[in-house]
């Protein structure tokens, strides 16, 4: 359980491509592809959790000004697009996934004009902007919900949500026993203006996030308008929150024991596809491919792929791969299933190691059980961060070499571990509170980034700024951007090299994928001609296959052999 980064800080093999190398596509530093209609198929998308990226005004909370001041960092990292978690007006009952007004920016994050400027400035550097839309629910402070509460039972205002009388003569019986994704009940009873108990309303998440009724034409119209509002401002894509949950069975049945596909009352209902066909029509009516990416957690990968038919979403997050343990057979099975399911619909796979909801890879891969499941999160799980870091480095190269688009969550490029010592009084995540404190919640992966220096705050804000809204572990002094920029053995350096090479070798984004035979516990695959990726998940070092040169390695080779938990990119003849 020790964490000394020193063993990982040794410079490792990396060969620059020579100017005459036939694999070299000199793409320059910035993406030249802002007119490419297929940009999203192999894009590298960097997820910005805006509260925690960089604080421009010094109030301890990240903001648009902070992002604008760091666009050069994102360009140097080599990303094609940035995805912002919700930045709209919101009471932040669920970190912004409780939107009160889609056409206004939260005052802590800035103003609409700043968002517009950011979108423009990023594009000048070749970086597209993707926004987050949360169609399953709104904030309880949204004018529609406030109007519904005020208008009372039977009113048209209530039709936009799921208001129901309770069961039994007093109406105090909950309408269904559906369980929230955040644990606990999914219905909250209202109070009438005269103080008597009123109707109940549905919320699959917190009571501050009432579910919208997607059978209502106002709801459909409003969200298509929201898409237009942001497409008009130049955004290149939309990430769709809880994309498989919008439609509910109007009869409100209980959840059957083993629901058949499409029979669950709140998940993956067939009517959803029509909604997304409408969204695709809106996206396609704009010049320069505007893409839609769905947050879809579904165990049935064929049902999952249906959302990616050519007239629906462009992409969806590949959580199956993300949740798999560090194990060769397991990862290979996920890669195979992913590629097989995407091929018939012609959609690219996405590769995701983490996001703002899940345990950081450096921590997860350092645990005995390195798979991810929300239900399994607990305080005090033993973790070997040195091992986790080594594996996270290898996983970064593995995912960057697979066909499709790549999503990087802010801070993973710095190898940040999950912050597990946030004082109880500072925890904010409703997942923690709704589990009665059993689930540590998601704040541990949302801690503000360390940029520079050795004192608390680590340059998150300007000189003299308030302390960050969540405290950063002291050990992060060794993980600041400043520290890592000058260290060829750092995670940041590895990510920059990987993305630079990926951009310069067309085979890595365009070449056919093929497995190559390798020993037990080893995965090896080629992309097109001349590129081979080898990842050693066994417990012993392995000999490298025949190759011309080493492009990049996640760990220093030992006597020419690839150590366990390491990945190497090779330039080969065939
Ligand atoms: C998924 C988002 O990623 C998560 O952060 C949020 O809490 C839920 N959807 C509810 O909107």
Coordinates of C-alpha atoms in Angstrom, one line a residue, residues 7 17 24 26 34 84 164 310 388 503:
X7 CA 9.6 4.0 -9.5
X17 CA 8.6 9.7 -35.7
X24 CA 4.1 10.2 -40.2
X26 CA 2.4 15.8 -39.9
X34 CA -12.7 21.4 -38.0
X84 CA -18.6 20.5 -20.2
X164 CA -50.0 11.2 -9.1
X310 CA -27.5 5.9 -38.4
X388 CA -2.8 1.4 -9.9
X503 CA -2.6 12.1 -34.3

